[in-house]
């Protein structure tokens, strides 16, 4: 697939079925995704794969944090079963004199973005899912999070089931402007 076609046709897929990439395939794709831009090459992230019964363990934790309502607990428990493979995304920031945390977060998200494109390129699909459960102490413990780490959610991975509609078009001209088009007074006139 051409890069442009791959970028344009990738969609988040809420309904995912088997197959998902096996461990070796996933490792190769993660290796490729590690080429994403990363200031200082700090690699301030790590990924944790969950398959089969591991997803059920996560489901039990989500249910435990879902309150007393039986239906809400059942819904929470079923969430990780929406894909055959979940890849938890963990930000592992490091102290650095020149590279602040936000840049490290940007590097981590670039890896996830690249990985989702590579998965699409291989015929798989994915969706990044987040939510308050990422802050849950039990969920953090389950993923082995250290004190300074942050769970950024899970990339749900598998094969798209059902048609994925094309992405609605956006107007790029609203998001890209030339500095000279901003008008006087903008961009620090009279400054440096
Ligand atoms: C950081 C991040 C968090 C997201 N969290 C969720 C989520 O919790 N639930 C969900 O349905 N989609 C989530 N998404 C997927 C977006 O909804 C999706 O990317 C968006 O609708 C655009 O669709 P597309 O990826 O097909 O272009 C998330 C995406 C990102 C980048």
mmCIF file with all atom_site columns, C-alpha atoms and ligand atoms in Angstrom:
data_model
loop_
_atom_site.group_PDB
_atom_site.id
_atom_site.type_symbol
_atom_site.label_atom_id
_atom_site.label_alt_id
_atom_site.label_comp_id
_atom_site.label_asym_id
_atom_site.label_entity_id
_atom_site.label_seq_id
_atom_site.pdbx_PDB_ins_code
_atom_site.Cartn_x
_atom_site.Cartn_y
_atom_site.Cartn_z
_atom_site.occupancy
_atom_site.B_iso_or_equiv
_atom_site.pdbx_formal_charge
_atom_site.auth_seq_id
_atom_site.auth_comp_id
_atom_site.auth_asym_id
_atom_site.auth_atom_id
_atom_site.pdbx_PDB_model_num
ATOM   1   C CA  . UNK A 1 1   ? 0.000   0.000   0.000  1.00 0.00 ? 1   UNK A CA  1
ATOM   2   C CA  . UNK A 1 2   ? 1.247   3.485   -0.778 1.00 0.00 ? 2   UNK A CA  1
ATOM   3   C CA  . UNK A 1 3   ? 1.818   5.591   2.308  1.00 0.00 ? 3   UNK A CA  1
ATOM   4   C CA  . UNK A 1 4   ? -0.785  8.171   1.290  1.00 0.00 ? 4   UNK A CA  1
ATOM   5   C CA  . UNK A 1 5   ? -3.412  5.515   0.604  1.00 0.00 ? 5   UNK A CA  1
ATOM   6   C CA  . UNK A 1 6   ? -2.619  3.823   3.886  1.00 0.00 ? 6   UNK A CA  1
ATOM   7   C CA  . UNK A 1 7   ? -2.978  7.087   5.814  1.00 0.00 ? 7   UNK A CA  1
ATOM   8   C CA  . UNK A 1 8   ? -6.198  8.031   4.056  1.00 0.00 ? 8   UNK A CA  1
ATOM   9   C CA  . UNK A 1 9   ? -7.919  4.668   4.442  1.00 0.00 ? 9   UNK A CA  1
ATOM   10  C CA  . UNK A 1 10  ? -7.087  3.935   8.088  1.00 0.00 ? 10  UNK A CA  1
ATOM   11  C CA  . UNK A 1 11  ? -10.151 4.201   10.301 1.00 0.00 ? 11  UNK A CA  1
ATOM   12  C CA  . UNK A 1 12  ? -10.639 3.430   13.949 1.00 0.00 ? 12  UNK A CA  1
ATOM   13  C CA  . UNK A 1 13  ? -12.612 0.192   14.022 1.00 0.00 ? 13  UNK A CA  1
ATOM   14  C CA  . UNK A 1 14  ? -14.960 -0.240  16.991 1.00 0.00 ? 14  UNK A CA  1
ATOM   15  C CA  . UNK A 1 15  ? -15.845 -3.820  16.031 1.00 0.00 ? 15  UNK A CA  1
ATOM   16  C CA  . UNK A 1 16  ? -12.831 -6.092  15.955 1.00 0.00 ? 16  UNK A CA  1
ATOM   17  C CA  . UNK A 1 17  ? -12.623 -9.857  15.560 1.00 0.00 ? 17  UNK A CA  1
ATOM   18  C CA  . UNK A 1 18  ? -9.854  -12.422 15.139 1.00 0.00 ? 18  UNK A CA  1
ATOM   19  C CA  . UNK A 1 19  ? -7.310  -12.637 13.702 1.00 0.00 ? 19  UNK A CA  1
ATOM   20  C CA  . UNK A 1 20  ? -4.981  -10.238 15.447 1.00 0.00 ? 20  UNK A CA  1
ATOM   21  C CA  . UNK A 1 21  ? -1.243  -10.266 14.814 1.00 0.00 ? 21  UNK A CA  1
ATOM   22  C CA  . UNK A 1 22  ? 0.587   -12.961 16.758 1.00 0.00 ? 22  UNK A CA  1
ATOM   23  C CA  . UNK A 1 23  ? 3.358   -12.057 19.191 1.00 0.00 ? 23  UNK A CA  1
ATOM   24  C CA  . UNK A 1 24  ? 6.100   -12.199 16.551 1.00 0.00 ? 24  UNK A CA  1
ATOM   25  C CA  . UNK A 1 25  ? 4.176   -10.081 14.054 1.00 0.00 ? 25  UNK A CA  1
ATOM   26  C CA  . UNK A 1 26  ? 3.332   -7.590  16.763 1.00 0.00 ? 26  UNK A CA  1
ATOM   27  C CA  . UNK A 1 27  ? 6.957   -7.378  17.841 1.00 0.00 ? 27  UNK A CA  1
ATOM   28  C CA  . UNK A 1 28  ? 8.046   -6.652  14.263 1.00 0.00 ? 28  UNK A CA  1
ATOM   29  C CA  . UNK A 1 29  ? 5.418   -3.932  13.923 1.00 0.00 ? 29  UNK A CA  1
ATOM   30  C CA  . UNK A 1 30  ? 6.421   -2.384  17.247 1.00 0.00 ? 30  UNK A CA  1
ATOM   31  C CA  . UNK A 1 31  ? 10.043  -2.409  16.097 1.00 0.00 ? 31  UNK A CA  1
ATOM   32  C CA  . UNK A 1 32  ? 9.016   -0.499  12.982 1.00 0.00 ? 32  UNK A CA  1
ATOM   33  C CA  . UNK A 1 33  ? 6.838   1.902   15.003 1.00 0.00 ? 33  UNK A CA  1
ATOM   34  C CA  . UNK A 1 34  ? 9.869   2.698   17.167 1.00 0.00 ? 34  UNK A CA  1
ATOM   35  C CA  . UNK A 1 35  ? 11.119  4.733   14.207 1.00 0.00 ? 35  UNK A CA  1
ATOM   36  C CA  . UNK A 1 36  ? 8.605   7.457   15.141 1.00 0.00 ? 36  UNK A CA  1
ATOM   37  C CA  . UNK A 1 37  ? 10.145  10.831  16.018 1.00 0.00 ? 37  UNK A CA  1
ATOM   38  C CA  . UNK A 1 38  ? 11.386  10.924  19.612 1.00 0.00 ? 38  UNK A CA  1
ATOM   39  C CA  . UNK A 1 39  ? 13.368  13.905  20.941 1.00 0.00 ? 39  UNK A CA  1
ATOM   40  C CA  . UNK A 1 40  ? 16.571  12.578  22.483 1.00 0.00 ? 40  UNK A CA  1
ATOM   41  C CA  . UNK A 1 41  ? 15.550  9.012   21.611 1.00 0.00 ? 41  UNK A CA  1
ATOM   42  C CA  . UNK A 1 42  ? 14.363  8.535   25.177 1.00 0.00 ? 42  UNK A CA  1
ATOM   43  C CA  . UNK A 1 43  ? 11.804  5.851   24.276 1.00 0.00 ? 43  UNK A CA  1
ATOM   44  C CA  . UNK A 1 44  ? 9.656   7.089   27.182 1.00 0.00 ? 44  UNK A CA  1
ATOM   45  C CA  . UNK A 1 45  ? 6.915   4.504   26.787 1.00 0.00 ? 45  UNK A CA  1
ATOM   46  C CA  . UNK A 1 46  ? 6.216   0.811   26.941 1.00 0.00 ? 46  UNK A CA  1
ATOM   47  C CA  . UNK A 1 47  ? 3.451   -1.434  25.685 1.00 0.00 ? 47  UNK A CA  1
ATOM   48  C CA  . UNK A 1 48  ? 1.768   -4.386  27.388 1.00 0.00 ? 48  UNK A CA  1
ATOM   49  C CA  . UNK A 1 49  ? -0.153  -6.937  25.325 1.00 0.00 ? 49  UNK A CA  1
ATOM   50  C CA  . UNK A 1 50  ? -3.260  -8.625  26.692 1.00 0.00 ? 50  UNK A CA  1
ATOM   51  C CA  . UNK A 1 51  ? -4.774  -11.653 25.020 1.00 0.00 ? 51  UNK A CA  1
ATOM   52  C CA  . UNK A 1 52  ? -7.269  -14.377 25.940 1.00 0.00 ? 52  UNK A CA  1
ATOM   53  C CA  . UNK A 1 53  ? -7.717  -14.699 29.706 1.00 0.00 ? 53  UNK A CA  1
ATOM   54  C CA  . UNK A 1 54  ? -5.547  -11.632 30.325 1.00 0.00 ? 54  UNK A CA  1
ATOM   55  C CA  . UNK A 1 55  ? -8.363  -9.550  28.861 1.00 0.00 ? 55  UNK A CA  1
ATOM   56  C CA  . UNK A 1 56  ? -10.762 -11.249 31.255 1.00 0.00 ? 56  UNK A CA  1
ATOM   57  C CA  . UNK A 1 57  ? -8.507  -10.308 34.187 1.00 0.00 ? 57  UNK A CA  1
ATOM   58  C CA  . UNK A 1 58  ? -8.667  -6.698  33.053 1.00 0.00 ? 58  UNK A CA  1
ATOM   59  C CA  . UNK A 1 59  ? -12.434 -7.046  32.678 1.00 0.00 ? 59  UNK A CA  1
ATOM   60  C CA  . UNK A 1 60  ? -12.709 -8.222  36.301 1.00 0.00 ? 60  UNK A CA  1
ATOM   61  C CA  . UNK A 1 61  ? -10.753 -5.163  37.427 1.00 0.00 ? 61  UNK A CA  1
ATOM   62  C CA  . UNK A 1 62  ? -12.924 -2.834  35.351 1.00 0.00 ? 62  UNK A CA  1
ATOM   63  C CA  . UNK A 1 63  ? -16.032 -4.466  36.828 1.00 0.00 ? 63  UNK A CA  1
ATOM   64  C CA  . UNK A 1 64  ? -14.693 -4.014  40.351 1.00 0.00 ? 64  UNK A CA  1
ATOM   65  C CA  . UNK A 1 65  ? -14.369 -0.283  39.706 1.00 0.00 ? 65  UNK A CA  1
ATOM   66  C CA  . UNK A 1 66  ? -17.779 0.043   38.077 1.00 0.00 ? 66  UNK A CA  1
ATOM   67  C CA  . UNK A 1 67  ? -19.838 0.348   41.253 1.00 0.00 ? 67  UNK A CA  1
ATOM   68  C CA  . UNK A 1 68  ? -22.644 -1.810  42.603 1.00 0.00 ? 68  UNK A CA  1
ATOM   69  C CA  . UNK A 1 69  ? -24.962 -1.893  39.613 1.00 0.00 ? 69  UNK A CA  1
ATOM   70  C CA  . UNK A 1 70  ? -24.861 -5.411  38.169 1.00 0.00 ? 70  UNK A CA  1
ATOM   71  C CA  . UNK A 1 71  ? -25.470 -4.246  34.602 1.00 0.00 ? 71  UNK A CA  1
ATOM   72  C CA  . UNK A 1 72  ? -22.712 -1.647  34.769 1.00 0.00 ? 72  UNK A CA  1
ATOM   73  C CA  . UNK A 1 73  ? -20.342 -4.268  36.146 1.00 0.00 ? 73  UNK A CA  1
ATOM   74  C CA  . UNK A 1 74  ? -21.217 -6.697  33.351 1.00 0.00 ? 74  UNK A CA  1
ATOM   75  C CA  . UNK A 1 75  ? -20.711 -3.971  30.732 1.00 0.00 ? 75  UNK A CA  1
ATOM   76  C CA  . UNK A 1 76  ? -17.335 -3.053  32.206 1.00 0.00 ? 76  UNK A CA  1
ATOM   77  C CA  . UNK A 1 77  ? -16.221 -6.691  32.359 1.00 0.00 ? 77  UNK A CA  1
ATOM   78  C CA  . UNK A 1 78  ? -17.078 -7.175  28.683 1.00 0.00 ? 78  UNK A CA  1
ATOM   79  C CA  . UNK A 1 79  ? -15.165 -4.130  27.446 1.00 0.00 ? 79  UNK A CA  1
ATOM   80  C CA  . UNK A 1 80  ? -11.742 -5.773  26.982 1.00 0.00 ? 80  UNK A CA  1
ATOM   81  C CA  . UNK A 1 81  ? -13.384 -8.623  25.086 1.00 0.00 ? 81  UNK A CA  1
ATOM   82  C CA  . UNK A 1 82  ? -14.235 -6.311  22.190 1.00 0.00 ? 82  UNK A CA  1
ATOM   83  C CA  . UNK A 1 83  ? -10.985 -7.267  20.448 1.00 0.00 ? 83  UNK A CA  1
ATOM   84  C CA  . UNK A 1 84  ? -8.744  -10.344 20.433 1.00 0.00 ? 84  UNK A CA  1
ATOM   85  C CA  . UNK A 1 85  ? -5.701  -8.263  21.362 1.00 0.00 ? 85  UNK A CA  1
ATOM   86  C CA  . UNK A 1 86  ? -5.321  -5.207  23.563 1.00 0.00 ? 86  UNK A CA  1
ATOM   87  C CA  . UNK A 1 87  ? -2.082  -3.267  23.695 1.00 0.00 ? 87  UNK A CA  1
ATOM   88  C CA  . UNK A 1 88  ? -1.880  -1.117  26.804 1.00 0.00 ? 88  UNK A CA  1
ATOM   89  C CA  . UNK A 1 89  ? 0.007   2.112   26.204 1.00 0.00 ? 89  UNK A CA  1
ATOM   90  C CA  . UNK A 1 90  ? 2.146   3.268   29.102 1.00 0.00 ? 90  UNK A CA  1
ATOM   91  C CA  . UNK A 1 91  ? 3.924   6.609   29.261 1.00 0.00 ? 91  UNK A CA  1
ATOM   92  C CA  . UNK A 1 92  ? 7.180   6.124   31.180 1.00 0.00 ? 92  UNK A CA  1
ATOM   93  C CA  . UNK A 1 93  ? 8.567   9.656   31.363 1.00 0.00 ? 93  UNK A CA  1
ATOM   94  C CA  . UNK A 1 94  ? 12.151  10.217  32.356 1.00 0.00 ? 94  UNK A CA  1
ATOM   95  C CA  . UNK A 1 95  ? 13.645  13.258  34.051 1.00 0.00 ? 95  UNK A CA  1
ATOM   96  C CA  . UNK A 1 96  ? 15.541  15.221  31.424 1.00 0.00 ? 96  UNK A CA  1
ATOM   97  C CA  . UNK A 1 97  ? 17.054  18.702  31.618 1.00 0.00 ? 97  UNK A CA  1
ATOM   98  C CA  . UNK A 1 98  ? 15.928  19.658  28.083 1.00 0.00 ? 98  UNK A CA  1
ATOM   99  C CA  . UNK A 1 99  ? 13.084  17.356  27.152 1.00 0.00 ? 99  UNK A CA  1
ATOM   100 C CA  . UNK A 1 100 ? 9.900   18.055  29.119 1.00 0.00 ? 100 UNK A CA  1
ATOM   101 C CA  . UNK A 1 101 ? 7.152   15.567  29.804 1.00 0.00 ? 101 UNK A CA  1
ATOM   102 C CA  . UNK A 1 102 ? 4.886   16.896  27.068 1.00 0.00 ? 102 UNK A CA  1
ATOM   103 C CA  . UNK A 1 103 ? 7.492   16.112  24.423 1.00 0.00 ? 103 UNK A CA  1
ATOM   104 C CA  . UNK A 1 104 ? 7.785   12.607  25.787 1.00 0.00 ? 104 UNK A CA  1
ATOM   105 C CA  . UNK A 1 105 ? 4.005   12.242  25.645 1.00 0.00 ? 105 UNK A CA  1
ATOM   106 C CA  . UNK A 1 106 ? 4.148   13.422  22.026 1.00 0.00 ? 106 UNK A CA  1
ATOM   107 C CA  . UNK A 1 107 ? 6.794   10.785  21.267 1.00 0.00 ? 107 UNK A CA  1
ATOM   108 C CA  . UNK A 1 108 ? 4.670   8.063   22.874 1.00 0.00 ? 108 UNK A CA  1
ATOM   109 C CA  . UNK A 1 109 ? 1.581   9.048   20.904 1.00 0.00 ? 109 UNK A CA  1
ATOM   110 C CA  . UNK A 1 110 ? 3.624   9.133   17.698 1.00 0.00 ? 110 UNK A CA  1
ATOM   111 C CA  . UNK A 1 111 ? 4.518   5.495   18.296 1.00 0.00 ? 111 UNK A CA  1
ATOM   112 C CA  . UNK A 1 112 ? 0.869   4.542   18.774 1.00 0.00 ? 112 UNK A CA  1
ATOM   113 C CA  . UNK A 1 113 ? -0.131  6.451   15.660 1.00 0.00 ? 113 UNK A CA  1
ATOM   114 C CA  . UNK A 1 114 ? 2.582   4.781   13.624 1.00 0.00 ? 114 UNK A CA  1
ATOM   115 C CA  . UNK A 1 115 ? 1.676   1.372   15.008 1.00 0.00 ? 115 UNK A CA  1
ATOM   116 C CA  . UNK A 1 116 ? -1.981  1.812   14.074 1.00 0.00 ? 116 UNK A CA  1
ATOM   117 C CA  . UNK A 1 117 ? -0.970  2.750   10.533 1.00 0.00 ? 117 UNK A CA  1
ATOM   118 C CA  . UNK A 1 118 ? 1.327   -0.260  10.267 1.00 0.00 ? 118 UNK A CA  1
ATOM   119 C CA  . UNK A 1 119 ? -1.439  -2.543  11.548 1.00 0.00 ? 119 UNK A CA  1
ATOM   120 C CA  . UNK A 1 120 ? -3.772  -1.122  8.906  1.00 0.00 ? 120 UNK A CA  1
ATOM   121 C CA  . UNK A 1 121 ? -1.113  -1.622  6.257  1.00 0.00 ? 121 UNK A CA  1
ATOM   122 C CA  . UNK A 1 122 ? -0.971  -5.319  7.231  1.00 0.00 ? 122 UNK A CA  1
ATOM   123 C CA  . UNK A 1 123 ? -4.739  -5.727  6.937  1.00 0.00 ? 123 UNK A CA  1
ATOM   124 C CA  . UNK A 1 124 ? -5.492  -5.418  10.641 1.00 0.00 ? 124 UNK A CA  1
ATOM   125 C CA  . UNK A 1 125 ? -7.489  -2.680  12.319 1.00 0.00 ? 125 UNK A CA  1
ATOM   126 C CA  . UNK A 1 126 ? -7.413  -0.952  15.666 1.00 0.00 ? 126 UNK A CA  1
ATOM   127 C CA  . UNK A 1 127 ? -8.962  1.668   17.885 1.00 0.00 ? 127 UNK A CA  1
ATOM   128 C CA  . UNK A 1 128 ? -7.363  3.605   20.727 1.00 0.00 ? 128 UNK A CA  1
ATOM   129 C CA  . UNK A 1 129 ? -9.645  3.557   23.757 1.00 0.00 ? 129 UNK A CA  1
ATOM   130 C CA  . UNK A 1 130 ? -9.204  5.564   26.918 1.00 0.00 ? 130 UNK A CA  1
ATOM   131 C CA  . UNK A 1 131 ? -11.414 6.440   29.881 1.00 0.00 ? 131 UNK A CA  1
ATOM   132 C CA  . UNK A 1 132 ? -11.347 6.966   33.648 1.00 0.00 ? 132 UNK A CA  1
ATOM   133 C CA  . UNK A 1 133 ? -10.357 3.323   34.207 1.00 0.00 ? 133 UNK A CA  1
ATOM   134 C CA  . UNK A 1 134 ? -6.818  4.282   33.157 1.00 0.00 ? 134 UNK A CA  1
ATOM   135 C CA  . UNK A 1 135 ? -6.539  6.047   36.543 1.00 0.00 ? 135 UNK A CA  1
ATOM   136 C CA  . UNK A 1 136 ? -7.930  3.135   38.571 1.00 0.00 ? 136 UNK A CA  1
ATOM   137 C CA  . UNK A 1 137 ? -5.404  1.889   41.143 1.00 0.00 ? 137 UNK A CA  1
ATOM   138 C CA  . UNK A 1 138 ? -6.234  -1.754  40.501 1.00 0.00 ? 138 UNK A CA  1
ATOM   139 C CA  . UNK A 1 139 ? -5.930  -1.322  36.735 1.00 0.00 ? 139 UNK A CA  1
ATOM   140 C CA  . UNK A 1 140 ? -2.591  0.414   37.225 1.00 0.00 ? 140 UNK A CA  1
ATOM   141 C CA  . UNK A 1 141 ? -1.360  -2.434  39.423 1.00 0.00 ? 141 UNK A CA  1
ATOM   142 C CA  . UNK A 1 142 ? -2.541  -5.034  36.908 1.00 0.00 ? 142 UNK A CA  1
ATOM   143 C CA  . UNK A 1 143 ? -0.357  -3.414  34.245 1.00 0.00 ? 143 UNK A CA  1
ATOM   144 C CA  . UNK A 1 144 ? 2.610   -3.112  36.615 1.00 0.00 ? 144 UNK A CA  1
ATOM   145 C CA  . UNK A 1 145 ? 2.665   0.680   36.497 1.00 0.00 ? 145 UNK A CA  1
ATOM   146 C CA  . UNK A 1 146 ? 5.337   2.443   38.475 1.00 0.00 ? 146 UNK A CA  1
ATOM   147 C CA  . UNK A 1 147 ? 4.729   5.673   40.416 1.00 0.00 ? 147 UNK A CA  1
ATOM   148 C CA  . UNK A 1 148 ? 5.741   8.039   37.596 1.00 0.00 ? 148 UNK A CA  1
ATOM   149 C CA  . UNK A 1 149 ? 4.035   6.110   34.824 1.00 0.00 ? 149 UNK A CA  1
ATOM   150 C CA  . UNK A 1 150 ? 0.719   6.931   33.184 1.00 0.00 ? 150 UNK A CA  1
ATOM   151 C CA  . UNK A 1 151 ? -1.631  4.533   31.438 1.00 0.00 ? 151 UNK A CA  1
ATOM   152 C CA  . UNK A 1 152 ? -2.682  6.211   28.181 1.00 0.00 ? 152 UNK A CA  1
ATOM   153 C CA  . UNK A 1 153 ? -5.333  3.640   27.333 1.00 0.00 ? 153 UNK A CA  1
ATOM   154 C CA  . UNK A 1 154 ? -5.369  0.587   25.128 1.00 0.00 ? 154 UNK A CA  1
ATOM   155 C CA  . UNK A 1 155 ? -5.007  0.025   21.427 1.00 0.00 ? 155 UNK A CA  1
ATOM   156 C CA  . UNK A 1 156 ? -7.688  -2.559  20.658 1.00 0.00 ? 156 UNK A CA  1
ATOM   157 C CA  . UNK A 1 157 ? -6.406  -4.674  17.781 1.00 0.00 ? 157 UNK A CA  1
ATOM   158 C CA  . UNK A 1 158 ? -7.889  -7.263  15.454 1.00 0.00 ? 158 UNK A CA  1
ATOM   159 C CA  . UNK A 1 159 ? -9.591  -7.468  12.093 1.00 0.00 ? 159 UNK A CA  1
ATOM   160 C CA  . UNK A 1 160 ? -12.392 -5.040  11.337 1.00 0.00 ? 160 UNK A CA  1
ATOM   161 C CA  . UNK A 1 161 ? -15.788 -6.695  11.226 1.00 0.00 ? 161 UNK A CA  1
ATOM   162 C CA  . UNK A 1 162 ? -18.416 -4.733  9.395  1.00 0.00 ? 162 UNK A CA  1
ATOM   163 C CA  . UNK A 1 163 ? -17.932 -1.950  6.917  1.00 0.00 ? 163 UNK A CA  1
ATOM   164 C CA  . UNK A 1 164 ? -15.981 1.083   7.999  1.00 0.00 ? 164 UNK A CA  1
ATOM   165 C CA  . UNK A 1 165 ? -17.368 4.253   6.463  1.00 0.00 ? 165 UNK A CA  1
ATOM   166 C CA  . UNK A 1 166 ? -14.961 6.645   4.787  1.00 0.00 ? 166 UNK A CA  1
ATOM   167 C CA  . UNK A 1 167 ? -13.696 9.502   6.937  1.00 0.00 ? 167 UNK A CA  1
ATOM   168 C CA  . UNK A 1 168 ? -15.652 12.756  6.526  1.00 0.00 ? 168 UNK A CA  1
ATOM   169 C CA  . UNK A 1 169 ? -13.545 15.366  4.778  1.00 0.00 ? 169 UNK A CA  1
ATOM   170 C CA  . UNK A 1 170 ? -12.133 18.277  6.738  1.00 0.00 ? 170 UNK A CA  1
ATOM   171 C CA  . UNK A 1 171 ? -11.038 21.588  5.300  1.00 0.00 ? 171 UNK A CA  1
ATOM   172 C CA  . UNK A 1 172 ? -7.225  21.675  5.640  1.00 0.00 ? 172 UNK A CA  1
ATOM   173 C CA  . UNK A 1 173 ? -7.195  25.386  4.832  1.00 0.00 ? 173 UNK A CA  1
ATOM   174 C CA  . UNK A 1 174 ? -8.781  26.100  8.217  1.00 0.00 ? 174 UNK A CA  1
ATOM   175 C CA  . UNK A 1 175 ? -5.910  24.351  9.969  1.00 0.00 ? 175 UNK A CA  1
ATOM   176 C CA  . UNK A 1 176 ? -2.973  25.509  7.864  1.00 0.00 ? 176 UNK A CA  1
ATOM   177 C CA  . UNK A 1 177 ? -2.382  29.200  7.433  1.00 0.00 ? 177 UNK A CA  1
ATOM   178 C CA  . UNK A 1 178 ? 0.674   31.088  6.261  1.00 0.00 ? 178 UNK A CA  1
ATOM   179 C CA  . UNK A 1 179 ? 2.113   33.463  8.832  1.00 0.00 ? 179 UNK A CA  1
ATOM   180 C CA  . UNK A 1 180 ? 1.641   36.314  6.366  1.00 0.00 ? 180 UNK A CA  1
ATOM   181 C CA  . UNK A 1 181 ? -2.057  35.471  6.215  1.00 0.00 ? 181 UNK A CA  1
ATOM   182 C CA  . UNK A 1 182 ? -2.581  36.067  9.932  1.00 0.00 ? 182 UNK A CA  1
ATOM   183 C CA  . UNK A 1 183 ? -2.939  39.847  9.599  1.00 0.00 ? 183 UNK A CA  1
ATOM   184 C CA  . UNK A 1 184 ? -1.139  42.661  11.381 1.00 0.00 ? 184 UNK A CA  1
ATOM   185 C CA  . UNK A 1 185 ? -0.840  42.552  15.121 1.00 0.00 ? 185 UNK A CA  1
ATOM   186 C CA  . UNK A 1 186 ? -0.581  38.765  15.120 1.00 0.00 ? 186 UNK A CA  1
ATOM   187 C CA  . UNK A 1 187 ? 2.534   36.766  15.787 1.00 0.00 ? 187 UNK A CA  1
ATOM   188 C CA  . UNK A 1 188 ? 4.227   39.221  18.111 1.00 0.00 ? 188 UNK A CA  1
ATOM   189 C CA  . UNK A 1 189 ? 4.575   42.358  15.980 1.00 0.00 ? 189 UNK A CA  1
ATOM   190 C CA  . UNK A 1 190 ? 7.128   44.686  17.455 1.00 0.00 ? 190 UNK A CA  1
ATOM   191 C CA  . UNK A 1 191 ? 8.801   41.834  19.271 1.00 0.00 ? 191 UNK A CA  1
ATOM   192 C CA  . UNK A 1 192 ? 12.233  40.355  18.643 1.00 0.00 ? 192 UNK A CA  1
HETATM 193 C C1  . LIG B 2 .   ? -5.866  9.610   22.529 1.00 0.00 ? 1   LIG B C1  1
HETATM 194 C C2  . LIG B 2 .   ? -7.080  8.984   21.918 1.00 0.00 ? 1   LIG B C2  1
HETATM 195 C C3  . LIG B 2 .   ? -8.053  8.436   22.725 1.00 0.00 ? 1   LIG B C3  1
HETATM 196 C C4  . LIG B 2 .   ? -9.192  7.845   22.184 1.00 0.00 ? 1   LIG B C4  1
HETATM 197 N N1  . LIG B 2 .   ? -10.130 7.283   23.018 1.00 0.00 ? 1   LIG B N1  1
HETATM 198 C C5  . LIG B 2 .   ? -11.242 6.729   22.499 1.00 0.00 ? 1   LIG B C5  1
HETATM 199 C C6  . LIG B 2 .   ? -12.218 6.146   23.340 1.00 0.00 ? 1   LIG B C6  1
HETATM 200 O O1  . LIG B 2 .   ? -12.085 6.112   24.566 1.00 0.00 ? 1   LIG B O1  1
HETATM 201 N N2  . LIG B 2 .   ? -13.310 5.600   22.758 1.00 0.00 ? 1   LIG B N2  1
HETATM 202 C C7  . LIG B 2 .   ? -13.487 5.599   21.399 1.00 0.00 ? 1   LIG B C7  1
HETATM 203 O O2  . LIG B 2 .   ? -14.501 5.097   20.927 1.00 0.00 ? 1   LIG B O2  1
HETATM 204 N N3  . LIG B 2 .   ? -12.551 6.103   20.566 1.00 0.00 ? 1   LIG B N3  1
HETATM 205 C C8  . LIG B 2 .   ? -11.438 6.676   21.092 1.00 0.00 ? 1   LIG B C8  1
HETATM 206 N N4  . LIG B 2 .   ? -10.473 7.187   20.256 1.00 0.00 ? 1   LIG B N4  1
HETATM 207 C C9  . LIG B 2 .   ? -10.627 7.020   18.795 1.00 0.00 ? 1   LIG B C9  1
HETATM 208 C C10 . LIG B 2 .   ? -11.242 8.238   18.178 1.00 0.00 ? 1   LIG B C10 1
HETATM 209 O O3  . LIG B 2 .   ? -12.597 8.295   18.525 1.00 0.00 ? 1   LIG B O3  1
HETATM 210 C C11 . LIG B 2 .   ? -11.066 8.175   16.667 1.00 0.00 ? 1   LIG B C11 1
HETATM 211 O O4  . LIG B 2 .   ? -9.715  8.208   16.342 1.00 0.00 ? 1   LIG B O4  1
HETATM 212 C C12 . LIG B 2 .   ? -11.786 9.326   16.008 1.00 0.00 ? 1   LIG B C12 1
HETATM 213 O O5  . LIG B 2 .   ? -13.159 9.150   16.092 1.00 0.00 ? 1   LIG B O5  1
HETATM 214 C C13 . LIG B 2 .   ? -11.415 9.505   14.565 1.00 0.00 ? 1   LIG B C13 1
HETATM 215 O O6  . LIG B 2 .   ? -11.713 8.343   13.863 1.00 0.00 ? 1   LIG B O6  1
HETATM 216 P P1  . LIG B 2 .   ? -10.649 7.701   12.877 1.00 0.00 ? 1   LIG B P1  1
HETATM 217 O O7  . LIG B 2 .   ? -9.480  7.243   13.732 1.00 0.00 ? 1   LIG B O7  1
HETATM 218 O O8  . LIG B 2 .   ? -11.353 6.573   12.205 1.00 0.00 ? 1   LIG B O8  1
HETATM 219 O O9  . LIG B 2 .   ? -10.255 8.782   11.910 1.00 0.00 ? 1   LIG B O9  1
HETATM 220 C C14 . LIG B 2 .   ? -9.342  7.794   20.781 1.00 0.00 ? 1   LIG B C14 1
HETATM 221 C C15 . LIG B 2 .   ? -8.352  8.359   19.960 1.00 0.00 ? 1   LIG B C15 1
HETATM 222 C C16 . LIG B 2 .   ? -7.237  8.949   20.511 1.00 0.00 ? 1   LIG B C16 1
HETATM 223 C C17 . LIG B 2 .   ? -6.180  9.529   19.610 1.00 0.00 ? 1   LIG B C17 1
#
